[in-house]
Amino acid sequence: MNKSLTRSIGFWLLIVLSLASGAVGGWLVNSQLSTMTATLLDGTATGVEVYVGQSLAVVGSVLIGAGVLGILIALALVALRSLIPTPAAAPVEPIDWSAQTVDAEIAAQDAVTDADDSAPACSSAQAGDVATEAHADAELTGTPRS
């Protein structure tokens, strides 16, 4: 079996439920047929044991069939999965530890550049408000505007 199929919960659930269905169906058929046979042979059979027993035996047969069908589907899944090729593992290149220090320096320079670029930009309305406030401050303090 392929590893991805054996790790599938649905696949294992199919197998377990198929086996359980077959086992319950087999138990039901066996118990009903043995009860019907025993009561018919000794002459104590009632209508309930005979007619209901037949219906329950049919239900058990259906459960056995469902279990067999589930196992056959699981086998078909295994066969189909074995036909699908698995991709080959990609070779991993060895790590060049000397390049790590150069990469760290480049990353640090990029971080400084990104911090400068990420300064909040203001709209023209905000720029006008800032210029007005600077003019008002200059008049209050008596310093010329720059």
PDB file of C-alpha atoms in Angstrom:
ATOM      1  CA  MET A   1       0.000   0.000   0.000  1.00  0.00           C
ATOM      2  CA  ASN A   2       1.061   3.541  -0.621  1.00  0.00           C
ATOM      3  CA  LYS A   3       1.860   5.715   2.383  1.00  0.00           C
ATOM      4  CA  SER A   4      -0.687   8.399   1.529  1.00  0.00           C
ATOM      5  CA  LEU A   5      -3.455   5.799   1.244  1.00  0.00           C
ATOM      6  CA  THR A   6      -2.559   4.100   4.520  1.00  0.00           C
ATOM      7  CA  ARG A   7      -2.624   7.481   6.256  1.00  0.00           C
ATOM      8  CA  SER A   8      -6.115   8.262   4.979  1.00  0.00           C
ATOM      9  CA  ILE A   9      -8.807   8.164   7.658  1.00  0.00           C
ATOM     10  CA  GLY A  10     -11.486   7.585   5.038  1.00  0.00           C
ATOM     11  CA  PHE A  11      -9.721   4.483   3.739  1.00  0.00           C
ATOM     12  CA  TRP A  12      -9.424   2.933   7.190  1.00  0.00           C
ATOM     13  CA  LEU A  13     -12.988   3.924   8.006  1.00  0.00           C
ATOM     14  CA  LEU A  14     -14.133   2.110   4.858  1.00  0.00           C
ATOM     15  CA  ILE A  15     -12.271  -1.045   5.862  1.00  0.00           C
ATOM     16  CA  VAL A  16     -13.442  -1.003   9.503  1.00  0.00           C
ATOM     17  CA  LEU A  17     -17.079  -0.313   8.653  1.00  0.00           C
ATOM     18  CA  SER A  18     -17.049  -2.956   5.912  1.00  0.00           C
ATOM     19  CA  LEU A  19     -15.694  -5.545   8.314  1.00  0.00           C
ATOM     20  CA  ALA A  20     -18.192  -4.512  10.998  1.00  0.00           C
ATOM     21  CA  SER A  21     -21.078  -4.671   8.541  1.00  0.00           C
ATOM     22  CA  GLY A  22     -20.060  -8.140   7.393  1.00  0.00           C
ATOM     23  CA  ALA A  23     -19.629  -9.363  10.966  1.00  0.00           C
ATOM     24  CA  VAL A  24     -22.997  -8.017  12.157  1.00  0.00           C
ATOM     25  CA  GLY A  25     -24.695  -9.393   9.061  1.00  0.00           C
ATOM     26  CA  GLY A  26     -23.101 -12.812   9.553  1.00  0.00           C
ATOM     27  CA  TRP A  27     -24.123 -12.881  13.207  1.00  0.00           C
ATOM     28  CA  LEU A  28     -27.686 -11.867  12.339  1.00  0.00           C
ATOM     29  CA  VAL A  29     -28.068 -14.489   9.610  1.00  0.00           C
ATOM     30  CA  ASN A  30     -26.521 -17.219  11.744  1.00  0.00           C
ATOM     31  CA  SER A  31     -28.643 -16.494  14.819  1.00  0.00           C
ATOM     32  CA  GLN A  32     -31.926 -16.215  12.901  1.00  0.00           C
ATOM     33  CA  LEU A  33     -31.355 -19.317  10.794  1.00  0.00           C
ATOM     34  CA  SER A  34     -30.289 -21.388  13.797  1.00  0.00           C
ATOM     35  CA  THR A  35     -33.338 -20.229  15.781  1.00  0.00           C
ATOM     36  CA  MET A  36     -35.682 -20.979  12.874  1.00  0.00           C
ATOM     37  CA  THR A  37     -34.122 -24.390  12.262  1.00  0.00           C
ATOM     38  CA  ALA A  38     -34.295 -25.413  15.911  1.00  0.00           C
ATOM     39  CA  THR A  39     -37.903 -24.317  16.407  1.00  0.00           C
ATOM     40  CA  LEU A  40     -39.107 -25.807  13.112  1.00  0.00           C
ATOM     41  CA  LEU A  41     -37.475 -29.175  13.822  1.00  0.00           C
ATOM     42  CA  ASP A  42     -38.913 -29.553  17.318  1.00  0.00           C
ATOM     43  CA  GLY A  43     -42.363 -28.312  16.249  1.00  0.00           C
ATOM     44  CA  THR A  44     -42.516 -25.242  18.541  1.00  0.00           C
ATOM     45  CA  ALA A  45     -42.102 -22.602  15.826  1.00  0.00           C
ATOM     46  CA  THR A  46     -44.414 -19.595  15.953  1.00  0.00           C
ATOM     47  CA  GLY A  47     -45.267 -17.153  13.183  1.00  0.00           C
ATOM     48  CA  VAL A  48     -43.010 -14.510  14.708  1.00  0.00           C
ATOM     49  CA  GLU A  49     -39.976 -16.809  14.720  1.00  0.00           C
ATOM     50  CA  VAL A  50     -40.573 -17.971  11.181  1.00  0.00           C
ATOM     51  CA  TYR A  51     -41.712 -14.833   9.341  1.00  0.00           C
ATOM     52  CA  VAL A  52     -39.744 -12.227  11.295  1.00  0.00           C
ATOM     53  CA  GLY A  53     -36.734 -14.541  11.299  1.00  0.00           C
ATOM     54  CA  GLN A  54     -36.805 -14.653   7.491  1.00  0.00           C
ATOM     55  CA  SER A  55     -36.897 -10.863   7.266  1.00  0.00           C
ATOM     56  CA  LEU A  56     -34.009 -10.491   9.703  1.00  0.00           C
ATOM     57  CA  ALA A  57     -32.026 -13.071   7.756  1.00  0.00           C
ATOM     58  CA  VAL A  58     -32.527 -10.995   4.617  1.00  0.00           C
ATOM     59  CA  VAL A  59     -31.343  -7.854   6.457  1.00  0.00           C
ATOM     60  CA  GLY A  60     -28.278  -9.781   7.627  1.00  0.00           C
ATOM     61  CA  SER A  61     -27.598 -10.889   4.052  1.00  0.00           C
ATOM     62  CA  VAL A  62     -27.753  -7.284   2.881  1.00  0.00           C
ATOM     63  CA  LEU A  63     -25.256  -6.297   5.595  1.00  0.00           C
ATOM     64  CA  ILE A  64     -22.914  -9.089   4.502  1.00  0.00           C
ATOM     65  CA  GLY A  65     -23.195  -7.875   0.901  1.00  0.00           C
ATOM     66  CA  ALA A  66     -22.439  -4.295   1.933  1.00  0.00           C
ATOM     67  CA  GLY A  67     -19.378  -5.465   3.852  1.00  0.00           C
ATOM     68  CA  VAL A  68     -18.090  -7.494   0.900  1.00  0.00           C
ATOM     69  CA  LEU A  69     -18.695  -4.545  -1.445  1.00  0.00           C
ATOM     70  CA  GLY A  70     -16.795  -2.204   0.898  1.00  0.00           C
ATOM     71  CA  ILE A  71     -13.811  -4.550   1.027  1.00  0.00           C
ATOM     72  CA  LEU A  72     -13.837  -4.822  -2.774  1.00  0.00           C
ATOM     73  CA  ILE A  73     -13.905  -1.024  -3.071  1.00  0.00           C
ATOM     74  CA  ALA A  74     -10.955  -0.786  -0.659  1.00  0.00           C
ATOM     75  CA  LEU A  75      -9.014  -3.302  -2.762  1.00  0.00           C
ATOM     76  CA  ALA A  76      -9.844  -1.337  -5.914  1.00  0.00           C
ATOM     77  CA  LEU A  77      -8.555   1.851  -4.248  1.00  0.00           C
ATOM     78  CA  VAL A  78      -5.309   0.108  -3.361  1.00  0.00           C
ATOM     79  CA  ALA A  79      -4.938  -1.149  -6.936  1.00  0.00           C
ATOM     80  CA  LEU A  80      -5.649   2.286  -8.429  1.00  0.00           C
ATOM     81  CA  ARG A  81      -3.285   4.024  -6.029  1.00  0.00           C
ATOM     82  CA  SER A  82      -0.484   1.642  -6.956  1.00  0.00           C
ATOM     83  CA  LEU A  83      -0.863   2.674 -10.612  1.00  0.00           C
ATOM     84  CA  ILE A  84      -0.297   6.363  -9.836  1.00  0.00           C
ATOM     85  CA  PRO A  85       3.445   7.103  -9.758  1.00  0.00           C
ATOM     86  CA  THR A  86       4.807   8.965  -6.768  1.00  0.00           C
ATOM     87  CA  PRO A  87       7.064  11.943  -7.475  1.00  0.00           C
ATOM     88  CA  ALA A  88      10.754  11.446  -6.827  1.00  0.00           C
ATOM     89  CA  ALA A  89      12.211  13.322  -3.901  1.00  0.00           C
ATOM     90  CA  ALA A  90      14.129  16.427  -4.907  1.00  0.00           C
ATOM     91  CA  PRO A  91      17.793  16.404  -3.888  1.00  0.00           C
ATOM     92  CA  VAL A  92      18.686  18.953  -1.239  1.00  0.00           C
ATOM     93  CA  GLU A  93      21.751  21.098  -1.774  1.00  0.00           C
ATOM     94  CA  PRO A  94      24.240  21.414   1.078  1.00  0.00           C
ATOM     95  CA  ILE A  95      24.044  24.621   3.102  1.00  0.00           C
ATOM     96  CA  ASP A  96      26.752  27.215   2.471  1.00  0.00           C
ATOM     97  CA  TRP A  97      27.295  28.613   5.968  1.00  0.00           C
ATOM     98  CA  SER A  98      29.739  31.323   4.795  1.00  0.00           C
ATOM     99  CA  ALA A  99      27.001  32.973   2.725  1.00  0.00           C
ATOM    100  CA  GLN A 100      24.822  33.343   5.794  1.00  0.00           C
ATOM    101  CA  THR A 101      26.777  36.322   7.183  1.00  0.00           C
ATOM    102  CA  VAL A 102      26.603  38.153   3.844  1.00  0.00           C
ATOM    103  CA  ASP A 103      22.869  37.497   3.666  1.00  0.00           C
ATOM    104  CA  ALA A 104      22.429  38.873   7.199  1.00  0.00           C
ATOM    105  CA  GLU A 105      24.247  42.093   6.269  1.00  0.00           C
ATOM    106  CA  ILE A 106      22.124  42.517   3.145  1.00  0.00           C
ATOM    107  CA  ALA A 107      18.950  41.874   5.147  1.00  0.00           C
ATOM    108  CA  ALA A 108      19.992  44.493   7.721  1.00  0.00           C
ATOM    109  CA  GLN A 109      20.610  47.062   4.975  1.00  0.00           C
ATOM    110  CA  ASP A 110      17.250  46.229   3.392  1.00  0.00           C
ATOM    111  CA  ALA A 111      15.535  46.672   6.764  1.00  0.00           C
ATOM    112  CA  VAL A 112      17.005  50.172   7.152  1.00  0.00           C
ATOM    113  CA  THR A 113      15.965  51.093   3.604  1.00  0.00           C
ATOM    114  CA  ASP A 114      12.472  49.683   4.159  1.00  0.00           C
ATOM    115  CA  ALA A 115      12.113  51.657   7.389  1.00  0.00           C
ATOM    116  CA  ASP A 116      12.968  54.893   5.543  1.00  0.00           C
ATOM    117  CA  ASP A 117      10.544  54.048   2.738  1.00  0.00           C
ATOM    118  CA  SER A 118       7.741  53.150   5.115  1.00  0.00           C
ATOM    119  CA  ALA A 119       7.501  56.642   6.660  1.00  0.00           C
ATOM    120  CA  PRO A 120       3.883  57.729   6.469  1.00  0.00           C
ATOM    121  CA  ALA A 121       3.128  59.883   3.479  1.00  0.00           C
ATOM    122  CA  CYS A 122       0.749  62.798   3.922  1.00  0.00           C
ATOM    123  CA  SER A 123      -1.803  64.183   1.545  1.00  0.00           C
ATOM    124  CA  SER A 124      -1.673  67.703   0.138  1.00  0.00           C
ATOM    125  CA  ALA A 125      -4.382  68.783   2.588  1.00  0.00           C
ATOM    126  CA  GLN A 126      -2.303  67.501   5.495  1.00  0.00           C
ATOM    127  CA  ALA A 127       0.796  69.236   4.090  1.00  0.00           C
ATOM    128  CA  GLY A 128      -1.142  72.513   3.931  1.00  0.00           C
ATOM    129  CA  ASP A 129      -2.236  72.091   7.543  1.00  0.00           C
ATOM    130  CA  VAL A 130       1.353  71.474   8.617  1.00  0.00           C
ATOM    131  CA  ALA A 131       2.554  74.589   6.733  1.00  0.00           C
ATOM    132  CA  THR A 132      -0.173  76.682   8.351  1.00  0.00           C
ATOM    133  CA  GLU A 133       0.760  75.421  11.809  1.00  0.00           C
ATOM    134  CA  ALA A 134       4.453  76.138  11.149  1.00  0.00           C
ATOM    135  CA  HIS A 135       3.589  79.707  10.052  1.00  0.00           C
ATOM    136  CA  ALA A 136       1.475  80.236  13.167  1.00  0.00           C
ATOM    137  CA  ASP A 137       4.270  78.901  15.402  1.00  0.00           C
ATOM    138  CA  ALA A 138       6.769  81.193  13.694  1.00  0.00           C
ATOM    139  CA  GLU A 139       4.594  84.233  14.318  1.00  0.00           C
ATOM    140  CA  LEU A 140       4.106  83.308  18.003  1.00  0.00           C
ATOM    141  CA  THR A 141       7.776  82.677  18.702  1.00  0.00           C
ATOM    142  CA  GLY A 142       9.093  85.380  16.456  1.00  0.00           C
ATOM    143  CA  THR A 143      11.371  83.054  14.537  1.00  0.00           C
ATOM    144  CA  PRO A 144      11.407  83.202  10.760  1.00  0.00           C
ATOM    145  CA  ARG A 145       9.923  80.338   8.756  1.00  0.00           C
ATOM    146  CA  SER A 146      12.216  77.935   7.092  1.00  0.00           C
TER     147      SER A 146
END
